[in-house]
Tab-separated table of C-alpha atoms in Angstrom:
chain	number	residue	atom	x	y	z
G	1	MET	CA	-91.653	-58.481	12.959
G	2	LYS	CA	-91.529	-54.748	12.146
G	3	SER	CA	-93.940	-53.408	9.571
G	4	LEU	CA	-92.689	-51.929	6.315
G	5	SER	CA	-94.012	-48.495	7.305
G	6	LYS	CA	-91.859	-48.490	10.408
G	7	LYS	CA	-88.882	-49.687	8.431
G	8	TYR	CA	-89.047	-46.854	5.943
G	9	SER	CA	-90.046	-44.126	8.424
G	10	PHE	CA	-86.898	-44.954	10.409
G	11	ARG	CA	-84.824	-43.033	7.806
G	12	GLU	CA	-86.389	-39.733	8.852
G	13	ASN	CA	-85.198	-40.118	12.431
G	14	ARG	CA	-81.656	-41.298	11.905
G	15	PRO	CA	-79.373	-39.289	14.207
G	16	TYR	CA	-76.736	-38.760	11.504
G	17	TYR	CA	-79.231	-36.982	9.204
G	18	VAL	CA	-79.584	-34.000	11.529
G	19	ASN	CA	-80.884	-30.662	10.290
G	20	ARG	CA	-78.525	-28.165	11.912
G	21	LEU	CA	-79.405	-25.255	9.634
G	22	HIS	CA	-83.083	-25.061	10.703
G	23	ARG	CA	-83.862	-22.726	7.773
G	24	GLU	CA	-81.564	-20.035	9.180
G	25	PHE	CA	-80.664	-18.730	5.751
G	26	ARG	CA	-79.028	-15.509	6.957
G	27	PRO	CA	-75.819	-16.284	8.849
G	28	GLU	CA	-74.019	-13.417	10.552
G	29	ALA	CA	-70.679	-13.955	8.807
G	30	PRO	CA	-69.277	-15.377	5.554
G	31	ASN	CA	-68.390	-19.062	5.261
G	32	ARG	CA	-70.513	-20.101	8.211
G	33	ALA	CA	-73.023	-22.020	6.102
G	34	TRP	CA	-73.062	-23.348	2.565
G	35	VAL	CA	-75.942	-25.060	0.803
G	36	SER	CA	-75.796	-27.437	-2.121
G	37	ASP	CA	-78.237	-29.008	-4.535
G	38	ILE	CA	-78.341	-30.974	-7.789
G	39	THR	CA	-80.678	-30.615	-10.748
G	40	MET	CA	-81.154	-32.422	-14.033
G	41	VAL	CA	-81.091	-30.653	-17.404
G	42	ARG	CA	-81.863	-32.058	-20.864
G	43	VAL	CA	-79.314	-30.897	-23.424
G	44	GLY	CA	-80.058	-32.070	-26.952
G	45	THR	CA	-80.524	-35.830	-26.659
G	46	SER	CA	-78.462	-36.066	-23.463
G	47	ILE	CA	-79.222	-35.674	-19.770
G	48	LEU	CA	-76.768	-33.620	-17.706
G	49	PHE	CA	-76.619	-32.938	-13.990
G	50	LEU	CA	-75.627	-29.656	-12.392
G	51	CYS	CA	-74.383	-29.496	-8.797
G	52	ILE	CA	-73.937	-26.096	-7.147
G	53	ILE	CA	-72.628	-24.805	-3.827
G	54	MET	CA	-73.881	-21.463	-2.555
G	55	VAL	CA	-72.473	-19.421	0.302
G	56	LEU	CA	-75.503	-18.265	2.257
G	57	TYR	CA	-74.095	-15.009	3.598
G	58	ALA	CA	-73.833	-13.422	0.149
G	59	ARG	CA	-76.067	-15.845	-1.781
G	60	LYS	CA	-73.277	-16.428	-4.291
G	61	ILE	CA	-72.538	-19.582	-6.267
G	62	ILE	CA	-68.915	-20.302	-5.399
G	63	SER	CA	-68.580	-23.643	-7.168
G	64	TYR	CA	-70.438	-25.865	-9.594
G	65	THR	CA	-69.899	-29.089	-11.526
G	66	ILE	CA	-71.632	-30.418	-14.647
G	67	ALA	CA	-71.573	-34.168	-15.218
G	68	ASP	CA	-73.383	-36.829	-17.235
G	69	ASN	CA	-74.076	-38.914	-14.116
G	70	MET	CA	-75.042	-38.487	-10.472
G	71	HIS	CA	-72.187	-40.365	-8.871
G	72	THR	CA	-70.729	-39.087	-5.614
G	73	ASN	CA	-67.913	-37.391	-7.541
G	74	ILE	CA	-70.275	-34.650	-8.636
G	75	VAL	CA	-70.561	-33.544	-5.001
G	76	SER	CA	-66.970	-34.177	-3.918
G	77	ASP	CA	-65.524	-32.351	-6.940
G	78	THR	CA	-67.786	-29.347	-6.376
G	79	LEU	CA	-66.948	-29.285	-2.671
G	80	ILE	CA	-63.184	-29.448	-3.197
G	81	LYS	CA	-63.276	-26.514	-5.620
G	82	ALA	CA	-65.402	-24.440	-3.232
G	83	TYR	CA	-63.369	-25.326	-0.158
G	84	LEU	CA	-60.023	-24.453	-1.739
G	85	SER	CA	-61.318	-21.261	-3.369
G	86	ARG	CA	-62.445	-20.016	0.060
G	87	GLY	CA	-59.155	-20.768	1.760
G	88	CYS	CA	-60.331	-23.867	3.675
G	89	PRO	CA	-62.589	-21.994	6.131
G	90	GLU	CA	-63.073	-23.223	9.688
G	91	GLY	CA	-66.390	-23.515	11.506
G	92	LEU	CA	-68.248	-24.304	8.294
G	93	MET	CA	-71.652	-25.993	8.015
G	94	PHE	CA	-72.626	-27.786	4.802
G	95	HIS	CA	-76.347	-28.263	4.176
G	96	SER	CA	-78.039	-30.422	1.536
G	97	ASP	CA	-80.918	-32.809	1.030
G	98	GLN	CA	-80.659	-36.506	1.870
G	99	GLY	CA	-79.727	-37.612	-1.640
G	100	THR	CA	-77.370	-40.562	-1.836
G	101	GLN	CA	-74.675	-38.345	-3.339
G	102	TYR	CA	-74.593	-36.312	-0.107
G	103	THR	CA	-75.064	-39.165	2.358
G	104	ALA	CA	-72.411	-41.376	0.747
G	105	TYR	CA	-69.763	-42.558	3.191
G	106	THR	CA	-66.845	-41.116	1.171
G	107	VAL	CA	-68.426	-37.660	0.965
G	108	LYS	CA	-69.281	-37.558	4.665
G	109	GLN	CA	-65.834	-38.744	5.691
G	110	MET	CA	-64.180	-36.141	3.474
G	111	MET	CA	-66.152	-33.321	5.077
G	112	ARG	CA	-65.766	-34.617	8.611
G	113	GLY	CA	-62.030	-34.907	8.033
G	114	GLU	CA	-61.960	-31.161	7.354
G	115	GLY	CA	-64.105	-30.362	10.371
G	116	ILE	CA	-67.167	-29.453	8.317
G	117	ALA	CA	-70.469	-29.880	10.176
G	118	LEU	CA	-73.046	-31.837	8.165
G	119	SER	CA	-76.646	-30.705	7.947
G	120	TYR	CA	-79.483	-32.340	6.037
G	121	SER	CA	-82.992	-31.311	5.094
G	122	ASN	CA	-85.729	-33.386	6.635
G	123	ALA	CA	-86.849	-36.180	4.323
G	124	GLY	CA	-89.276	-34.958	1.676
G	125	CYS	CA	-89.075	-31.309	2.788
G	126	PRO	CA	-87.577	-29.060	0.062
G	127	TYR	CA	-88.319	-25.954	2.151
G	128	ASP	CA	-85.355	-26.867	4.366
G	129	ASN	CA	-83.143	-26.056	1.378
G	130	ALA	CA	-85.340	-23.331	-0.083
G	131	VAL	CA	-82.412	-21.152	-1.153
G	132	GLY	CA	-80.906	-23.853	-3.343
G	133	GLU	CA	-84.298	-24.771	-4.773
G	134	SER	CA	-84.994	-21.098	-5.498
G	135	PHE	CA	-81.718	-20.681	-7.367
G	136	PHE	CA	-82.482	-23.596	-9.698
G	137	SER	CA	-86.000	-22.293	-10.240
G	138	SER	CA	-84.625	-18.899	-11.308
G	139	LEU	CA	-81.894	-20.491	-13.414
G	140	LYS	CA	-84.394	-22.540	-15.387
G	141	LYS	CA	-86.972	-19.774	-15.852
G	142	GLU	CA	-84.494	-17.002	-16.634
G	143	HIS	CA	-81.965	-18.960	-18.643
G	144	ILE	CA	-82.262	-22.670	-19.406
G	145	TYR	CA	-85.844	-22.658	-20.722
G	146	ARG	CA	-85.040	-19.733	-23.023
G	147	TYR	CA	-82.398	-21.561	-25.031
G	148	GLU	CA	-81.903	-24.824	-26.880
G	149	PHE	CA	-78.417	-26.088	-26.127
G	150	GLN	CA	-76.920	-28.223	-28.854
G	151	ASP	CA	-74.264	-29.996	-26.824
G	152	GLU	CA	-72.602	-30.231	-23.437
G	153	TRP	CA	-69.891	-27.690	-24.278
G	154	GLU	CA	-72.451	-25.033	-25.233
G	155	PHE	CA	-74.378	-25.679	-22.033
G	156	LYS	CA	-71.249	-25.418	-19.862
G	157	VAL	CA	-70.230	-22.098	-21.422
G	158	SER	CA	-73.747	-20.766	-20.940
G	159	ILE	CA	-73.866	-21.784	-17.261
G	160	GLN	CA	-70.467	-20.206	-16.680
G	161	GLU	CA	-71.707	-16.906	-18.120
G	162	TYR	CA	-74.910	-17.065	-16.072
G	163	ALA	CA	-73.044	-17.780	-12.839
G	164	LYS	CA	-70.665	-14.895	-13.533
G	165	SER	CA	-73.508	-12.467	-14.225
G	166	LYS	CA	-75.250	-13.513	-10.999
G	167	GLY	CA	-71.995	-13.035	-9.113
G	168	ASP	CA	-71.529	-9.568	-10.606
G	169	TYR	CA	-75.105	-8.696	-9.742
G	170	GLN	CA	-74.708	-9.794	-6.129
G	171	SER	CA	-71.441	-7.851	-5.840
G	172	ARG	CA	-73.287	-4.704	-6.849
G	173	LEU	CA	-75.923	-5.443	-4.232
G	174	ASP	CA	-73.144	-5.811	-1.660
G	175	THR	CA	-71.823	-2.373	-2.654
G	176	LEU	CA	-75.323	-0.952	-2.415
G	177	THR	CA	-75.771	-2.475	1.039
G	178	LYS	CA	-72.597	-0.808	2.320
G	179	LEU	CA	-73.627	2.555	0.891
G	180	TYR	CA	-77.079	2.316	2.383
G	181	GLU	CA	-75.898	1.145	5.793
G	182	GLY	CA	-73.699	4.252	6.002
G	183	VAL	CA	-76.705	6.576	5.728
G	184	GLU	CA	-78.103	7.904	8.993
G	185	GLY	CA	-81.697	6.780	9.427
G	186	ALA	CA	-81.423	3.830	7.063
G	187	ASP	CA	-82.648	0.431	8.206
G	188	VAL	CA	-81.291	-2.706	6.565
G	189	SER	CA	-81.745	-5.695	8.842
G	190	ALA	CA	-80.353	-8.381	6.515
G	191	GLU	CA	-77.800	-8.891	3.760
G	192	LEU	CA	-79.436	-7.725	0.554
G	193	THR	CA	-80.278	-10.325	-2.052
G	194	ALA	CA	-82.280	-10.242	-5.243
G	195	ASP	CA	-85.532	-11.259	-3.583
G	196	LEU	CA	-85.133	-8.736	-0.759
G	197	VAL	CA	-84.424	-5.577	-2.708
G	198	GLY	CA	-88.032	-4.469	-2.804
G	199	ASP	CA	-88.667	-5.391	0.843
G	200	TYR	CA	-85.629	-3.847	2.506
G	201	LEU	CA	-84.286	-1.194	0.182
G	202	PHE	CA	-85.578	2.351	-0.260
G	203	THR	CA	-89.284	1.677	0.228
G	204	ASP	CA	-89.800	4.932	2.151
G	205	SER	CA	-90.322	7.790	-0.320
G	206	ASP	CA	-90.069	10.417	2.429
G	207	PHE	CA	-86.649	9.106	3.423
G	208	ILE	CA	-85.491	9.074	-0.222
G	209	ASN	CA	-86.635	12.664	-0.761
G	210	HIS	CA	-84.933	13.748	2.456
G	211	LEU	CA	-81.692	12.058	1.397
G	212	SER	CA	-81.773	13.724	-2.023
G	213	THR	CA	-81.873	17.194	-0.452
G	214	THR	CA	-79.624	16.721	2.593
G	215	ASN	CA	-76.893	14.434	1.283
G	216	ARG	CA	-76.793	14.644	-2.484
G	217	ASN	CA	-73.395	12.997	-2.850
G	218	VAL	CA	-74.511	9.784	-1.153
G	219	PHE	CA	-77.869	9.962	-2.918
G	220	GLN	CA	-76.119	10.175	-6.291
G	221	LYS	CA	-73.820	7.236	-5.528
G	222	ILE	CA	-76.769	5.060	-4.528
G	223	TYR	CA	-78.833	6.237	-7.486
G	224	ASP	CA	-76.011	5.354	-9.907
G	225	GLU	CA	-75.727	1.874	-8.418
G	226	ILE	CA	-79.458	1.277	-8.738
G	227	LYS	CA	-79.480	2.350	-12.385
G	228	TYR	CA	-76.575	0.032	-13.106
G	229	LEU	CA	-78.286	-2.876	-11.338
G	230	VAL	CA	-81.398	-2.324	-13.447
G	231	LYS	CA	-79.261	-2.675	-16.584
G	232	ILE	CA	-77.626	-5.951	-15.602
G	233	ALA	CA	-80.649	-7.630	-13.980
G	234	THR	CA	-82.239	-10.404	-16.022
G	235	ALA	CA	-85.143	-8.983	-18.013
G	236	GLY	CA	-88.541	-10.053	-16.702
G	237	SER	CA	-87.151	-11.522	-13.481
G	238	LYS	CA	-88.455	-10.725	-10.013
G	239	GLU	CA	-85.284	-8.851	-9.165
G	240	ALA	CA	-85.672	-6.691	-12.280
G	241	ARG	CA	-89.257	-5.799	-11.349
G	242	GLU	CA	-88.295	-4.934	-7.765
G	243	LEU	CA	-85.381	-2.803	-8.918
G	244	GLU	CA	-87.615	-0.943	-11.361
G	245	LYS	CA	-89.877	0.027	-8.449
G	246	VAL	CA	-86.882	1.264	-6.488
G	247	LYS	CA	-85.556	3.176	-9.488
G	248	ARG	CA	-88.906	4.900	-10.023
G	249	ALA	CA	-88.854	6.117	-6.419
G	250	PHE	CA	-85.379	7.525	-6.967
G	251	ASP	CA	-86.372	9.019	-10.331
G	252	ASN	CA	-89.133	10.957	-8.607
G	253	ALA	CA	-86.812	12.138	-5.853
G	254	TYR	CA	-84.221	13.111	-8.440
G	255	ARG	CA	-86.725	15.296	-10.275
G	256	GLU	CA	-88.084	16.765	-7.057
G	257	SER	CA	-84.613	17.765	-5.924
G	258	GLY	CA	-84.308	19.899	-9.051
G	259	LYS	CA	-81.236	18.103	-10.374
G	260	VAL	CA	-80.680	17.737	-14.099
G	261	GLU	CA	-80.549	14.197	-15.453
G	262	GLY	CA	-76.961	13.123	-15.964
G	263	THR	CA	-74.103	13.312	-13.504
G	264	LYS	CA	-70.390	14.004	-13.543
G	265	TYR	CA	-69.876	11.333	-10.911
G	266	SER	CA	-70.828	7.729	-11.540
G	267	LEU	CA	-69.711	5.112	-9.054
G	268	SER	CA	-70.630	2.293	-11.400
G	269	GLU	CA	-68.454	3.699	-14.171
G	270	GLN	CA	-65.441	4.017	-11.908
G	271	LYS	CA	-65.325	0.301	-11.124
């Protein structure tokens, strides 16, 4: 007779709970990998559940569902909205934890029917879905814990506004990435995201000073984008602190180049 320990450890080795993502959170193209997660939020006297789907390439939330239960519909509804909004992409991998909402037969069959490869975090290992976990951590610290929502409607409106602001922020980072990649001598080895701004973007003061004197037009476009990002970043967040460091480096270069504060050309204002 098998021991209970063997019985329950068997779940970790089931062949249909394979981790295909292997913490490769930076795919080379859009719609190659999506991650999903669910969190619980107390709203007034009620408990609500929020399910999100994030496209890894751009770190954008492309779909979410708020429900008062954790039935499989919370995942299937979120997936359908994401899948249709992205034009039913081929060659897609969908990664999640091993929650019953994701391992349910109906959900798996729906994804397999569309040719979506299933990937699951190893049992009890949240690091395998660190991007999804990180998003919820930021959402709660930057937004949910700062407000007292009176009802479900107020919470839904608030989440919609937060998701939109995050999407706008990431779009500006995408623009900044393209500008920076077009500069000779620049080195961006990954798609920029909020937590990578300080690591990958404009950390070399010599390069910034050189750019300000040799290619002022590009310098000004990038500088305008950075200033705009500082305005829309969530106050007190990690991304805001990293952007402030970047902005200070550009402020210094701006003064050193002898330019007067204020510009006739603002990329951010033209959008």
